[in-house]
Amino acid sequence: MTALEVRDLRVELDADDGVVRAIDRLDLALRRGETFALVGESGCGKSMTALALMRLLPDNGQVVGGRVRLDGEDLLALPEARMRRVRGGRIGMVFQEPSTALDPVMTIGDQVVECLRVHTPLRGAAARARAVDWLERVGLTDAARRLDDYPFQLSGGQKQRVAIAMALAAEPDFLVADEPTTALDVTLQAQVLDLLRDLQRERGLGLLLITHDLAVVAGMAQHVALMYAGQIVEVASADAFFRAPRHPYARLLLQALPGAGARGQPLAAIRGTVPSLAGRFEGCRFAPRCDQAMAHCTAGPPALVATGEGAVRCVLYREDGVPGAVGVAPVARAAPVPAAVPDAGVDADADADVDAAGPPLLDVRDLTVRYPGRGGWWRARRPDATVVDRVSLSIPLGRTLALVGESGSGKTTTGKAIVQLLRGRAEVTGVARFEGQDLLRLEGEALRRMRAAVQIVFQDPYASLDPRRRVGETLEEGLVALRPELDAEARRARVAALIERVGLRPDALGRRPHEFSGGQRQRIAIARALAVSPRLIVCDEPTSALDVSVQAQILNLLRELQSEFRVSYLFITHNIGVVEYIAHHVAVMRQGRIEEAGPADDVLSRPRTAYTQRLLASVPRLPGPGEREQQ
């Protein structure tokens, strides 16, 4: 059977602070027709593994050891001309950042057709017809008309669908999918996952799935490998991994998942951060964050020990894979701690009735956003497009309204219109009152003051961060413009505290965005929004690029700020687990209109419309606690 095998893979990066050992002796095997999931925190080396397999490492990276074999042929030894035929033809790839994976000066039709032209005999009208077919299969509506659109005309979820269509168009034997459903809503996620399952049945597609969505892993994968700090620390069948996770890191990840059951309580976030890989490790790499750390953990690096259903890298297991018997008592057994929540006894809902009874902090009435039609001498003018149609919503002080719905339904446009980021680009009408002031009518100094009170976390952290600025400069920029009363020393202290609260090391302040993973960039974007102490934050998919442990840290931080300072959130997301945990009210959006709205418990447990019912039915779920072996 056709197989993709990785043996003893080692990857190093030349960085300012030394040699970064991004991947350390990684082994995995993927056969056609099966799904192998690679999971772990942001910065653990998952995406670097995918780039190494495809020989797409950055200029400062190199494979320093190991083999990557496809049907016995070593891909690392192929000349680049032959590797180009493999890349895209036999192994497709969906990149983590759809905005950077698509060429901004080519139409999406030309980009899909290019893949077909390079790797198949299709040309001309036949290639365009096949491109339309694949775009429709991944859920892009009106695909034939949108062939001539450019990436900037698409939402984040739509760009992700185009990237998936490009990767699948040549019908490869294997697909390396790096967070393929991160930017997709639950219904489109279900549609894409169903498509991948169909391809596995029809063509024996082998899927290496890199994701932080453990529910997707539970529903898709046959095998799971958990990475930490460049190493695999546990590998098992998916059933065994979710039923009886062995490594302490795996257990803590599962405990960090949000949901209705954790509402009102801090999530069990893993303390600390992934360590720097620019150095040598004397012992277990996870020991400083482990709730079962022992003195023996620092005596030397633990080996990957075979178990009955996989392997685990932990001194808690003997060489034969049986738990215990290391003969050393624990020196630390602290419970997982919530990140940056100093007073866990504070209930964010304690004065809910008081806040909800007062006047809303934000009151939006009949908000409409219309984009003017475009055209030119080479094509007819398109009609005006109404993206948001008479939307009304309100957010009380210290409360969270979750705005959910399919990709392209107008959620992000609604958020941008509220914070006044569409001026000159679209016609925005209606009323959006913030503390009694209509945001749509503000100008000059009044608008500048509003910027300090109303912030936004953008959906795409790569596009929202200036690539030329270091992180410290990016975080200070808003303070200089909107908090002029702070001197340089106060700004630096505030920035240093913020970067730690979002789960990054202090040395991140001196680095630029391209040196971080997608999840780490999102944490920087969140820190930037929090820097000026806003009273309302529009959070546009703020946790979509985050793994579950960092997501728990961020949700704990947002909850703490809400409890402490009565910050309000317009939380745009497709993660229903996050909605269940953080939202007080939910509004369901469809085709630019509010389909259903109400208290979170009512909408999520007793949806009234067929659309909301279908949305909730598409949510992937982990096996229940009763289905897992008790530890």
XYZ file of C-alpha atoms in Angstrom:
631
model
C 0.000 0.000 0.000
C 1.203 3.527 -0.841
C 2.726 5.092 2.257
C 4.270 8.369 3.362
C 6.877 7.649 6.028
C 8.925 10.023 8.151
C 11.857 8.677 10.127
C 14.115 10.503 12.600
C 13.318 13.910 11.063
C 15.313 16.807 12.478
C 14.873 20.447 11.430
C 16.898 23.447 12.585
C 16.369 27.182 12.085
C 19.023 29.891 12.265
C 17.629 32.641 14.505
C 18.966 35.727 16.232
C 19.121 33.900 19.573
C 20.897 30.822 18.191
C 19.995 27.572 16.479
C 16.342 26.632 16.983
C 15.780 22.858 16.949
C 12.226 23.049 15.643
C 11.779 19.293 15.082
C 13.691 16.696 17.055
C 13.740 13.072 15.774
C 10.155 12.871 14.596
C 8.685 9.587 13.318
C 5.304 9.024 11.707
C 3.740 6.867 8.992
C 0.643 7.629 6.920
C -1.051 5.188 4.579
C -3.611 5.866 1.912
C -7.184 5.918 3.110
C -6.386 6.863 6.709
C -6.151 10.062 8.740
C -3.209 10.772 11.038
C -3.730 13.796 13.305
C -0.847 15.898 14.602
C -1.921 18.011 17.589
C -0.277 20.207 20.195
C 0.177 23.795 21.285
C 1.104 26.642 18.982
C 4.872 26.749 18.555
C 5.386 23.006 19.118
C 6.520 22.349 15.548
C 3.380 21.056 13.841
C 3.397 23.499 10.913
C 7.188 23.205 10.598
C 6.707 19.446 10.206
C 4.304 20.035 7.308
C 6.700 22.472 5.619
C 9.574 20.031 6.005
C 7.581 17.226 4.377
C 6.858 19.476 1.385
C 10.384 20.943 1.288
C 8.996 24.431 1.811
C 11.048 25.457 4.842
C 11.893 29.163 5.220
C 15.298 30.368 4.039
C 16.755 30.087 7.546
C 15.578 26.481 7.978
C 17.104 23.181 6.937
C 16.579 19.468 7.429
C 19.671 18.238 9.285
C 18.725 14.587 9.539
C 16.157 11.932 8.806
C 14.177 10.642 5.839
C 10.822 11.424 4.208
C 9.844 8.547 1.920
C 6.927 8.280 -0.496
C 6.577 4.688 -1.687
C 10.192 4.151 -0.680
C 11.534 7.176 -2.587
C 13.344 9.730 -0.419
C 11.719 13.097 -1.117
C 14.545 14.975 0.594
C 16.986 13.665 -2.017
C 14.927 14.606 -5.092
C 16.037 17.502 -7.316
C 13.656 20.448 -7.116
C 12.273 19.845 -10.636
C 11.050 16.373 -9.653
C 9.853 17.588 -6.255
C 7.585 20.123 -8.000
C 5.739 17.241 -9.660
C 5.279 15.554 -6.270
C 4.263 18.783 -4.523
C 0.665 19.422 -5.538
C 0.468 16.350 -7.774
C 0.959 13.466 -5.360
C 0.958 15.414 -2.082
C -1.332 18.424 -1.749
C -1.147 20.963 1.029
C -3.596 23.311 2.719
C -1.633 26.072 4.447
C -2.507 27.535 7.827
C -2.792 31.104 6.511
C -5.150 31.248 3.496
C -4.436 34.956 3.025
C -0.760 34.277 2.363
C -1.338 31.011 0.461
C -3.306 32.814 -2.266
C -1.667 35.136 -4.813
C -3.277 38.589 -4.339
C -2.812 39.592 -8.006
C -4.386 36.458 -9.531
C -8.092 35.640 -9.633
C -9.128 32.597 -7.665
C -10.158 30.890 -10.889
C -6.709 31.351 -12.396
C -5.094 29.949 -9.256
C -7.172 26.751 -9.238
C -6.749 26.361 -13.013
C -2.974 26.746 -12.611
C -2.905 23.713 -10.305
C -4.866 21.715 -12.885
C -2.648 22.867 -15.757
C 0.558 21.885 -13.943
C -0.565 18.494 -12.633
C -3.313 17.275 -15.028
C -3.874 17.246 -18.808
C -6.895 19.571 -18.501
C -6.729 22.904 -20.346
C -8.991 25.805 -21.312
C -12.740 25.429 -20.759
C -12.343 21.925 -19.336
C -9.948 23.192 -16.667
C -12.268 26.074 -15.756
C -15.215 23.671 -15.514
C -13.206 21.424 -13.182
C -12.221 24.463 -11.106
C -15.889 25.435 -10.721
C -16.696 21.858 -9.700
C -14.070 21.813 -6.954
C -15.035 25.250 -5.654
C -18.642 24.102 -5.416
C -17.602 20.895 -3.652
C -15.870 22.886 -0.912
C -18.930 25.089 -0.439
C -18.173 28.331 -2.322
C -21.548 29.675 -3.384
C -22.026 30.950 -6.935
C -18.616 29.517 -7.847
C -18.895 30.125 -11.609
C -19.394 33.864 -11.086
C -16.687 34.134 -8.432
C -13.945 32.649 -10.604
C -12.957 36.176 -11.589
C -12.854 37.485 -8.014
C -9.566 38.286 -6.296
C -8.684 37.035 -2.799
C -9.320 40.432 -1.175
C -12.983 40.143 -2.223
C -13.465 36.988 -0.154
C -14.027 36.464 3.555
C -11.530 34.462 5.603
C -13.661 31.333 5.399
C -14.144 31.723 1.651
C -10.387 32.073 1.122
C -9.849 28.908 3.127
C -12.293 27.051 0.888
C -10.419 28.218 -2.211
C -7.139 27.006 -0.666
C -8.690 23.591 0.000
C -10.016 23.405 -3.588
C -6.527 24.207 -4.924
C -4.976 21.454 -2.820
C -7.536 18.846 -3.922
C -7.962 19.861 -7.573
C -5.190 17.572 -8.888
C -6.571 14.684 -6.786
C -3.344 13.882 -4.900
C -2.621 10.625 -3.074
C -1.938 12.458 0.185
C -3.064 15.754 1.663
C -1.133 17.653 4.326
C -3.806 19.873 5.887
C -2.513 22.532 8.302
C -5.566 23.800 10.208
C -7.828 23.277 7.154
C -11.081 24.146 8.929
C -9.863 26.891 11.279
C -11.538 29.726 9.337
C -14.709 27.775 8.539
C -18.027 27.872 10.334
C -19.402 24.612 11.670
C -21.687 23.828 8.731
C -18.943 24.377 6.157
C -16.481 22.554 8.372
C -18.825 19.567 8.372
C -19.178 19.838 4.592
C -15.399 19.919 4.016
C -14.784 17.055 6.435
C -17.482 15.005 4.703
C -15.756 15.749 1.384
C -12.430 14.516 2.762
C -14.087 11.342 4.056
C -15.666 10.762 0.635
C -12.276 11.192 -1.066
C -10.754 8.721 1.353
C -13.407 6.153 0.470
C -13.342 6.830 -3.286
C -9.642 7.402 -3.915
C -7.886 6.264 -0.753
C -6.723 9.788 0.117
C -4.215 9.792 2.975
C -4.679 12.786 5.278
C -2.117 14.281 7.645
C -4.375 16.539 9.699
C -2.676 19.290 11.705
C -5.225 20.913 13.970
C -5.950 22.162 17.462
C -9.640 21.200 17.213
C -9.757 17.996 19.237
C -13.416 17.391 18.355
C -12.481 17.293 14.655
C -9.665 14.878 15.492
C -12.077 12.615 17.382
C -14.406 12.487 14.377
C -11.789 12.122 11.633
C -8.562 10.482 12.758
C -7.560 6.868 13.162
C -4.223 7.778 14.780
C -3.111 10.768 16.889
C 0.374 12.109 17.637
C 0.743 14.787 20.310
C 3.686 17.178 19.849
C 5.377 19.307 22.463
C 8.467 21.490 21.994
C 9.507 19.808 18.758
C 9.006 16.225 19.949
C 6.207 13.685 19.805
C 5.276 12.939 23.426
C 2.395 10.551 22.801
C 1.138 8.543 19.851
C -1.933 6.317 19.981
C -5.063 5.291 18.193
C -7.677 8.056 18.309
C -9.956 5.875 20.423
C -7.226 5.232 23.007
C -6.092 8.866 23.037
C -9.528 10.224 23.936
C -10.555 7.300 26.139
C -7.376 7.067 28.195
C -4.757 9.768 27.452
C -1.427 8.764 29.004
C 0.864 11.778 28.945
C 0.079 14.466 31.575
C 0.133 17.043 28.770
C -2.612 15.184 26.902
C -4.788 15.060 30.008
C -4.364 18.775 30.663
C -5.275 19.635 27.067
C -8.562 17.744 27.363
C -9.323 19.458 30.683
C -8.837 22.913 29.087
C -11.751 22.580 26.648
C -14.521 25.188 27.091
C -18.200 24.353 27.206
C -21.465 24.932 29.018
C -20.333 22.742 31.931
C -17.424 25.096 32.701
C -19.484 28.297 32.501
C -18.851 30.728 35.340
C -15.583 29.048 36.322
C -12.009 29.583 35.104
C -10.819 26.987 32.632
C -7.989 24.658 33.607
C -5.347 26.351 31.482
C -1.838 24.923 31.484
C 0.491 27.253 33.338
C 3.476 28.764 31.536
C 4.359 28.593 27.848
C 6.092 26.306 25.395
C 9.853 26.642 26.072
C 12.282 28.169 23.625
C 13.811 25.584 21.303
C 17.064 27.536 20.993
C 19.061 25.449 23.441
C 19.639 22.028 24.913
C 17.171 20.293 27.195
C 18.544 18.363 30.169
C 15.320 16.603 31.098
C 11.650 16.390 30.176
C 10.610 19.429 28.168
C 7.163 19.537 29.741
C 8.343 19.190 33.359
C 8.216 22.939 34.269
C 4.477 22.994 33.426
C 3.545 19.479 34.547
C 1.261 18.833 37.523
C 2.979 15.480 38.097
C 6.606 16.604 37.831
C 9.184 14.567 39.728
C 12.846 15.038 40.549
C 13.521 12.190 38.159
C 12.053 14.272 35.294
C 15.141 16.487 35.172
C 17.666 13.635 35.339
C 17.654 13.168 31.574
C 15.418 13.321 28.502
C 12.730 10.607 28.647
C 12.566 8.065 25.849
C 9.480 7.368 23.739
C 8.253 4.179 25.412
C 6.020 1.722 23.559
C 2.667 1.044 25.231
C -0.090 -1.374 24.448
C -1.814 1.020 22.040
C 0.955 3.417 21.040
C 3.888 5.146 22.742
C 4.440 7.809 25.388
C 7.451 9.959 26.350
C 7.170 10.181 30.145
C 9.053 8.836 33.184
C 5.711 7.808 34.708
C 5.869 4.756 32.428
C 8.336 1.891 32.557
C 10.144 0.602 29.512
C 7.352 -1.934 28.974
C 4.735 0.870 28.915
C 3.180 0.042 32.301
C 2.296 3.105 34.435
C 4.325 3.894 37.519
C 7.296 2.020 38.954
C 9.836 4.808 38.454
C 10.540 4.734 42.170
C 10.577 8.489 42.723
C 7.950 10.457 44.600
C 6.490 13.601 42.999
C 8.046 16.908 44.025
C 5.197 19.026 42.640
C 1.580 18.106 42.158
C -0.158 21.436 41.732
C -3.490 21.471 39.973
C -3.724 23.207 36.574
C -4.053 26.926 37.161
C -6.088 29.429 35.186
C -3.932 31.911 33.321
C -3.955 35.436 34.723
C -7.016 35.001 36.957
C -5.856 36.089 40.396
C -9.252 35.736 42.045
C -10.841 32.508 40.849
C -13.709 32.996 43.268
C -15.113 35.961 41.374
C -18.123 34.904 39.352
C -18.437 36.798 36.109
C -22.191 36.362 36.277
C -22.579 37.525 39.875
C -24.205 40.864 39.072
C -25.644 39.832 35.735
C -29.132 40.984 36.578
C -27.926 44.444 37.586
C -25.893 44.929 34.411
C -28.566 43.527 32.123
C -31.225 45.776 33.620
C -29.373 49.025 32.907
C -29.053 50.845 29.586
C -26.993 48.950 27.002
C -23.377 49.936 26.518
C -23.833 49.393 22.774
C -27.205 49.691 21.058
C -27.331 49.055 17.302
C -30.504 49.692 15.333
C -31.174 48.954 11.650
C -27.486 48.765 10.743
C -27.142 48.371 6.976
C -23.903 48.030 5.004
C -24.022 48.349 1.235
C -21.013 48.053 -1.074
C -21.269 49.945 -4.358
C -21.122 47.847 -7.495
C -17.884 47.905 -9.452
C -17.203 47.732 -13.125
C -15.183 49.246 -15.913
C -14.686 49.391 -19.614
C -13.747 45.679 -19.667
C -16.874 44.402 -17.878
C -20.363 45.475 -16.924
C -20.917 47.180 -13.602
C -22.068 44.843 -10.871
C -25.127 45.809 -8.826
C -24.732 47.170 -5.306
C -24.275 44.439 -2.675
C -26.102 44.701 0.645
C -23.936 42.661 3.038
C -25.642 43.667 6.305
C -29.366 44.284 6.176
C -31.103 46.161 9.025
C -29.298 44.421 11.870
C -30.298 45.355 15.413
C -28.517 44.186 18.561
C -27.548 45.459 21.996
C -24.831 44.592 24.509
C -25.262 45.526 28.185
C -22.343 46.672 30.319
C -20.056 43.792 31.249
C -21.819 41.256 29.052
C -20.952 39.175 25.995
C -23.016 38.862 22.837
C -21.891 36.040 20.544
C -22.571 36.606 16.850
C -22.581 33.273 15.026
C -23.458 32.130 11.531
C -21.990 30.752 8.349
C -18.963 32.277 6.667
C -19.994 35.199 4.451
C -23.154 35.917 6.449
C -21.963 39.441 7.353
C -20.598 38.918 10.868
C -17.178 40.472 10.294
C -18.680 43.317 8.264
C -21.042 44.083 11.160
C -18.110 44.280 13.571
C -16.053 46.508 11.272
C -19.001 48.827 10.672
C -19.504 49.279 14.422
C -15.860 50.281 15.000
C -15.880 52.578 11.978
C -13.479 50.748 9.689
C -15.607 50.897 6.549
C -15.669 54.643 5.963
C -14.985 55.448 2.329
C -15.397 51.809 1.315
C -19.076 51.157 1.940
C -22.330 52.981 2.637
C -23.216 52.426 6.299
C -26.609 53.539 7.612
C -28.533 53.061 10.824
C -27.624 53.886 14.420
C -24.867 52.448 16.641
C -24.995 54.163 20.037
C -22.083 53.613 22.415
C -22.665 55.188 25.830
C -25.244 57.432 24.153
C -23.017 58.574 21.263
C -23.776 57.451 17.725
C -20.526 55.892 16.505
C -21.578 56.292 12.879
C -21.627 60.078 13.219
C -18.388 60.701 15.121
C -15.614 62.750 13.533
C -12.178 64.134 14.439
C -11.217 64.172 18.119
C -14.445 62.491 19.210
C -13.692 59.576 16.881
C -10.125 59.338 18.210
C -11.367 59.170 21.809
C -13.782 56.446 20.808
C -10.887 54.357 19.471
C -9.533 53.989 23.008
C -12.906 52.773 24.278
C -13.821 50.458 21.379
C -11.195 48.050 20.041
C -11.206 45.119 17.632
C -9.311 41.834 17.369
C -9.151 40.968 13.688
C -9.828 37.560 12.214
C -6.525 37.348 10.335
C -3.584 38.073 12.668
C -1.051 37.884 9.848
C -2.696 40.676 7.854
C -3.445 42.845 10.898
C 0.154 43.072 12.189
C 2.742 45.337 10.563
C 5.512 42.983 9.351
C 8.135 45.732 9.696
C 7.500 46.462 13.367
C 8.734 44.479 16.324
C 6.027 43.242 18.681
C 6.959 45.731 21.404
C 6.617 48.620 18.941
C 3.236 47.316 17.770
C 1.882 47.136 21.315
C 3.223 50.564 22.238
C 1.854 52.219 19.104
C -1.727 52.243 20.386
C -0.646 53.535 23.793
C 1.258 56.423 22.210
C -1.736 57.419 20.085
C -4.613 56.775 22.502
C -3.095 56.912 26.006
C -0.825 59.983 25.833
C -0.859 60.367 29.637
C 1.463 57.335 29.945
C 5.202 58.027 29.810
C 7.709 55.719 28.090
C 8.494 53.755 31.255
C 4.814 53.173 32.027
C 4.190 52.049 28.443
C 7.042 49.552 28.544
C 5.845 48.130 31.866
C 2.306 47.776 30.552
C 3.484 46.068 27.367
C 5.696 43.642 29.309
C 2.783 42.679 31.560
C 0.436 42.233 28.601
C 2.716 39.913 26.654
C 2.927 37.558 29.633
C -0.824 37.668 30.244
C -1.495 36.387 26.735
C 0.937 33.508 27.232
C 4.100 34.646 25.427
C 7.654 34.939 26.713
C 9.179 38.417 27.292
C 11.645 37.913 24.427
C 8.673 38.054 22.015
C 8.717 41.856 22.314
C 11.928 42.081 20.289
C 10.767 39.853 17.431
C 8.723 40.511 14.278
C 5.410 38.842 13.272
C 6.948 36.437 10.735
C 8.907 34.769 13.556
C 5.725 33.511 15.216
C 3.182 30.804 14.474
C -0.399 31.713 13.580
C -1.625 31.132 17.124
C 1.154 33.225 18.616
C 0.364 36.093 16.228
C -3.243 35.971 17.356
C -2.146 36.367 20.968
C -0.159 39.459 19.961
C -3.248 40.883 18.240
C -5.288 40.297 21.398
C -2.637 42.000 23.537
C -2.691 45.015 21.202
C -6.465 45.382 21.602
C -6.220 45.087 25.392
C -3.355 47.590 25.695
C -5.498 50.735 25.770
C -8.045 49.367 28.314
C -11.130 49.443 26.063
C -14.684 49.147 27.378
C -15.990 47.282 24.334
C -13.987 44.791 22.272
C -15.191 43.395 18.969
C -13.559 39.947 18.939
C -13.600 38.568 15.395
C -12.692 34.874 15.723
C -10.141 35.697 18.456
C -9.509 32.050 19.364
C -9.858 30.390 15.942
C -6.078 30.148 15.464
C -5.366 29.102 19.059
C -4.846 25.631 20.474
C -7.034 24.620 23.405
C -4.523 25.403 26.167
C -3.819 28.935 24.914
C -7.526 29.367 24.148
C -8.208 28.591 27.808
C -5.666 31.239 28.875
C -7.253 33.848 26.606
C -10.821 33.007 27.638
C -9.779 33.206 31.282
C -8.181 36.588 30.610
C -11.274 37.931 28.817
C -13.480 36.622 31.615
C -11.251 38.231 34.246
C -11.336 41.608 32.488
C -15.096 41.396 32.211
C -15.463 40.579 35.891
C -12.959 43.209 37.015
C -13.620 46.128 34.674
C -17.080 45.354 33.171
C -15.656 45.081 29.656
C -18.267 44.112 27.057
C -17.614 41.846 24.081
C -19.148 41.391 20.663
C -17.765 37.892 20.146
C -17.822 36.766 16.520
C -17.085 33.057 16.350
C -18.044 29.703 14.906
C -16.771 27.761 17.935
C -19.948 26.736 19.729
C -17.991 25.418 22.714
C -16.579 28.907 23.259
C -20.077 30.391 22.836
C -21.448 27.994 25.458
C -18.713 29.024 27.874
C -18.452 32.802 27.463
C -21.639 34.195 25.910
C -24.583 35.640 27.822
C -26.595 36.279 24.660
C -26.421 34.824 21.162
C -27.453 36.291 17.806
C -27.522 33.978 14.792
C -26.803 35.700 11.494
C -27.728 34.497 8.019
C -27.278 36.296 4.696
C -26.843 39.680 6.365
C -29.796 39.441 8.743
C -30.353 38.318 12.322
C -32.109 34.980 12.072
C -32.563 34.372 15.799
C -31.429 36.048 19.016
C -31.861 35.601 22.733
C -30.225 34.406 25.950
C -27.468 31.888 25.257
C -29.164 29.036 27.115
C -32.383 29.479 25.147
C -30.792 29.732 21.695
C -28.328 26.878 22.216
C -30.664 24.439 23.939
C -34.008 25.361 22.337
C -33.283 26.806 18.857
C -36.437 28.028 17.156
C -35.381 28.224 13.504
C -34.377 25.389 11.200
C -31.172 27.250 10.297
C -30.016 27.452 13.934
C -30.914 23.813 14.443
C -28.824 22.832 11.433
C -25.942 25.010 12.645
C -25.898 23.332 16.057
C -26.306 19.847 14.578
C -23.100 20.369 12.580
C -20.944 20.985 15.671
C -18.344 18.222 16.171
C -18.275 16.866 19.704
C -15.710 15.011 21.755
C -16.619 11.671 23.346
C -18.388 12.319 26.640
C -16.560 11.880 29.948
C -18.414 8.646 30.554
C -16.948 7.231 27.361
C -13.377 7.687 28.553
C -11.528 5.520 30.981
C -11.356 7.125 34.404
C -7.831 8.092 35.298
